[in-house]
């Protein structure tokens, strides 16, 4: 039976990377403590409160070129987490993530960047999401693609097989394009609150179905090569007035830094942080 390896936050970063390279995913337990979880909950609560889980976000996604059934219903989803939560910014610069990105992404770029952020609350009765790869939008590269993305899911509540724990197909980051996953090759990530699931951009995955009467709450954070177009438009989701207040490390990671010659702006019009000259 395939499985997702589990390591602890005290294990070495090379162990995390070894699991990612071999299995395409790894759970790291004990990464954030209760105080951090509580702070995150407080900061995101007002934004999540106003989301209607029955209002489909597929309509907008489809209008923007995405597929019509990609997002399951009965789910609350908000993005722009760098702008919305100070606690989330400490996830962006967390040593666990930076050491994994250094090993997985750095060989293909000078520096990597935040790719997408989301808080995802999966409600009772939500269906399973279609399996996909984070790197699918870069379809001009053939599967298995060069390493472009590293993704993570931070467990705010416990993740179980029954409550919508993220579905992972271990090893699928190495599969040829024509191989599809059999049911017995799909594994739900089970992890206590405070754990982080990391997976490769080429790993097949999706949100699990929630067959319980409680909400599964996770926070998604991915990184990509610094020369790629980001999935989430960070220049809009982190507007200049907020970008200006961020630590330089966070601001650079969000994308306010040129990658070789890519990303310049005419500062006589508007500087990179949105200030008019
Ligand atoms: O919620 C999850 O566990 C995964 C979500 C996901 O992969 C997505 O929305 O693209």
XYZ file of C-alpha atoms and ligand atoms in Angstrom:
287
model
C 0.000 0.000 0.000
C 1.426 3.447 -0.848
C 1.761 5.871 2.080
C 2.857 9.420 2.865
C 6.009 9.477 5.019
C 5.718 11.289 8.368
C 8.650 13.075 10.023
C 8.862 15.445 12.973
C 9.787 19.141 13.021
C 12.932 18.069 14.907
C 14.111 15.880 12.034
C 16.710 17.263 9.619
C 15.690 19.208 6.529
C 17.580 16.662 4.410
C 15.158 13.975 5.639
C 12.210 16.140 4.514
C 13.815 16.650 1.097
C 14.675 12.945 0.769
C 10.989 12.035 1.346
C 9.809 14.688 -1.137
C 12.182 13.470 -3.828
C 11.282 9.807 -3.290
C 7.548 9.907 -2.479
C 6.528 13.335 -3.805
C 5.031 14.307 -0.405
C 5.781 14.318 3.315
C 3.948 15.227 6.543
C 5.981 17.165 9.116
C 4.394 17.123 12.585
C 4.788 19.739 15.354
C 5.677 22.697 13.105
C 3.368 25.323 14.670
C 2.092 25.434 18.218
C -1.376 26.233 19.579
C -0.571 29.940 20.106
C 0.348 30.400 16.442
C -2.758 28.515 15.308
C -4.934 30.697 17.553
C -3.368 33.919 16.204
C -3.963 32.771 12.625
C -7.568 31.846 13.445
C -8.157 35.308 14.934
C -6.681 37.136 11.943
C -8.532 35.128 9.278
C -11.891 34.754 11.058
C -13.442 38.058 9.877
C -12.538 37.249 6.260
C -13.858 33.665 6.388
C -17.020 34.618 8.264
C -18.396 36.507 5.277
C -17.723 33.740 2.717
C -20.805 31.848 1.530
C -19.729 28.186 1.147
C -22.604 27.544 -1.263
C -21.636 30.327 -3.684
C -19.612 28.611 -6.402
C -16.259 30.180 -7.184
C -16.108 28.041 -10.348
C -18.058 30.672 -12.325
C -15.327 33.272 -11.960
C -12.616 30.628 -12.364
C -14.232 29.374 -15.562
C -14.611 32.919 -16.902
C -10.863 33.383 -16.297
C -10.074 30.233 -18.306
C -10.210 27.508 -15.623
C -12.276 24.312 -15.656
C -15.967 24.471 -14.675
C -15.960 21.886 -11.853
C -12.536 22.362 -10.372
C -13.593 23.626 -6.945
C -15.942 21.443 -4.855
C -18.855 23.230 -3.144
C -19.511 23.401 0.631
C -16.053 24.922 0.971
C -14.886 28.313 2.226
C -11.852 29.599 0.345
C -10.073 32.922 0.761
C -6.777 34.022 -0.798
C -4.440 37.042 -0.359
C -3.200 35.642 2.946
C 0.031 37.677 3.009
C -2.089 40.836 3.050
C -4.649 39.413 5.478
C -2.557 37.776 8.176
C 0.650 38.768 9.925
C 0.954 35.238 11.338
C 0.779 33.774 7.841
C 3.847 35.852 6.884
C 5.859 33.789 9.388
C 4.821 30.660 7.425
C 6.211 32.223 4.232
C 9.677 32.608 5.817
C 9.531 29.445 7.938
C 12.935 27.636 7.891
C 11.178 24.335 7.034
C 9.793 25.850 3.826
C 12.913 27.793 2.881
C 15.226 24.783 3.268
C 12.870 22.584 1.220
C 12.586 25.298 -1.486
C 16.380 25.748 -1.507
C 16.806 22.056 -2.299
C 13.870 21.528 -4.676
C 13.534 24.857 -6.544
C 16.895 26.643 -6.342
C 18.566 24.421 -8.989
C 16.173 25.978 -11.565
C 16.225 29.647 -10.480
C 18.246 32.366 -8.768
C 15.473 32.800 -6.211
C 11.971 31.423 -5.706
C 8.766 33.273 -4.862
C 5.365 32.803 -3.235
C 3.114 31.232 -5.866
C -0.329 31.040 -4.198
C -1.935 31.330 -0.766
C -5.357 30.228 0.490
C -7.293 29.358 3.632
C -9.492 26.341 2.910
C -12.328 25.222 5.144
C -13.968 22.080 3.807
C -17.483 21.658 5.135
C -19.580 18.577 5.915
C -20.769 16.908 2.727
C -18.136 18.462 0.441
C -17.221 16.191 -2.463
C -13.745 15.069 -3.461
C -11.763 17.366 -5.758
C -10.454 16.125 -9.101
C -6.810 15.020 -8.828
C -4.408 17.530 -10.384
C -0.804 18.702 -10.369
C 0.203 22.203 -9.225
C 2.364 22.409 -12.358
C -0.535 21.643 -14.760
C -0.914 25.277 -15.920
C 2.628 25.001 -17.341
C 1.328 22.508 -19.896
C 3.917 23.459 -22.518
C 6.399 21.303 -20.578
C 5.697 17.582 -20.857
C 5.025 15.425 -17.727
C 7.163 14.633 -15.788
C 8.012 18.340 -15.883
C 11.114 20.085 -14.550
C 10.671 21.101 -10.894
C 8.810 24.402 -10.824
C 6.578 24.393 -7.721
C 6.620 23.235 -4.106
C 3.274 23.226 -2.259
C 2.206 22.908 1.370
C -0.934 22.558 3.487
C -0.794 23.719 7.118
C -3.218 21.829 9.358
C -5.194 24.342 11.428
C -7.500 21.526 12.580
C -6.705 17.815 12.542
C -6.774 16.261 9.051
C -8.264 12.769 8.723
C -9.261 10.461 5.904
C -12.921 11.100 6.807
C -12.915 14.908 7.162
C -11.309 15.838 3.824
C -7.592 15.302 4.465
C -5.688 16.219 1.281
C -5.530 13.308 -1.170
C -2.033 12.506 -2.413
C -0.794 9.975 -4.957
C 2.669 9.089 -3.614
C 5.328 8.773 -6.318
C 3.166 10.353 -9.051
C 5.642 13.238 -9.493
C 7.804 10.708 -11.372
C 5.037 9.149 -13.490
C 4.755 9.440 -17.269
C 1.921 11.612 -18.641
C -0.313 8.677 -19.620
C -0.410 7.010 -16.183
C -3.559 7.677 -14.158
C -3.995 6.847 -10.457
C -5.877 3.716 -9.399
C -8.092 4.133 -6.318
C -5.685 2.089 -4.185
C -2.835 4.475 -5.092
C -4.596 7.522 -3.558
C -3.811 8.257 0.121
C -5.461 10.843 2.398
C -3.038 12.907 4.483
C -3.849 12.300 8.154
C -2.104 14.730 10.495
C -2.661 16.498 13.821
C -3.280 20.263 13.946
C 0.044 22.128 13.768
C 1.483 19.756 11.111
C 2.421 20.657 7.547
C 1.980 18.493 4.446
C 4.489 19.333 1.695
C 4.237 18.047 -1.863
C 6.047 18.419 -5.170
C 4.506 20.447 -8.000
C 4.304 17.273 -10.052
C 2.458 15.187 -7.439
C -1.186 14.305 -8.140
C -3.386 15.570 -5.307
C -6.751 17.138 -4.451
C -9.010 17.965 -1.524
C -10.682 14.928 0.057
C -14.440 14.511 0.595
C -15.708 15.498 4.046
C -17.919 12.723 5.440
C -17.981 14.121 8.996
C -20.050 16.886 10.596
C -17.044 19.088 11.368
C -15.080 21.553 9.194
C -11.572 20.672 8.015
C -9.447 23.832 8.104
C -6.099 24.133 6.323
C -3.899 26.888 4.975
C -2.306 26.458 1.560
C 1.054 28.011 0.627
C 3.038 27.286 -2.530
C 6.283 28.609 -4.032
C 7.500 28.701 -7.639
C 10.638 29.530 -9.610
C 11.264 33.293 -9.480
C 10.982 33.662 -13.270
C 7.522 32.074 -13.621
C 4.181 33.905 -13.635
C 2.651 33.368 -10.178
C -0.683 31.533 -9.861
C -2.000 34.194 -7.493
C -1.382 37.724 -8.711
C 0.622 38.895 -5.719
C 1.010 42.465 -7.032
C -2.760 42.853 -6.768
C -3.357 40.670 -3.698
C -0.551 42.411 -1.787
C -1.158 46.048 -2.756
C 1.585 48.655 -2.492
C 0.365 50.169 0.782
C 0.689 46.747 2.460
C 3.832 45.649 0.579
C 5.585 48.784 1.855
C 5.035 47.673 5.477
C 6.377 44.111 5.042
C 9.787 42.824 6.149
C 12.138 42.884 3.153
C 12.436 39.076 3.185
C 8.652 38.642 2.907
C 8.381 41.426 0.300
C 11.101 39.845 -1.837
C 9.476 36.404 -1.531
C 6.103 37.783 -2.527
C 7.743 38.874 -5.793
C 8.809 42.500 -5.345
C 12.278 41.575 -6.515
C 13.599 41.230 -10.057
C 14.717 37.818 -11.233
C 17.759 38.537 -13.429
C 16.232 40.935 -15.991
C 12.614 39.932 -15.347
C 10.162 42.155 -13.496
C 11.432 45.692 -13.993
C 9.192 48.729 -13.646
C 9.506 52.394 -14.591
C 9.894 54.026 -11.184
C 9.237 57.464 -12.675
C 5.628 56.297 -13.121
C 5.090 54.268 -9.968
C 7.702 52.481 -7.904
C 7.481 48.764 -7.222
C 5.645 49.374 -3.953
C 2.951 51.497 -5.518
C 4.214 54.966 -4.588
C 3.777 57.577 -7.310
C 6.866 59.690 -7.957
O -7.789 21.440 0.246
C -6.950 20.593 -0.075
O -6.630 19.659 0.653
C -6.252 20.689 -1.422
C -6.799 21.807 -2.259
C -6.239 21.860 -3.623
O -5.401 21.106 -4.043
C -6.755 22.906 -4.525
O -7.733 23.588 -4.184
O -6.212 23.041 -5.638
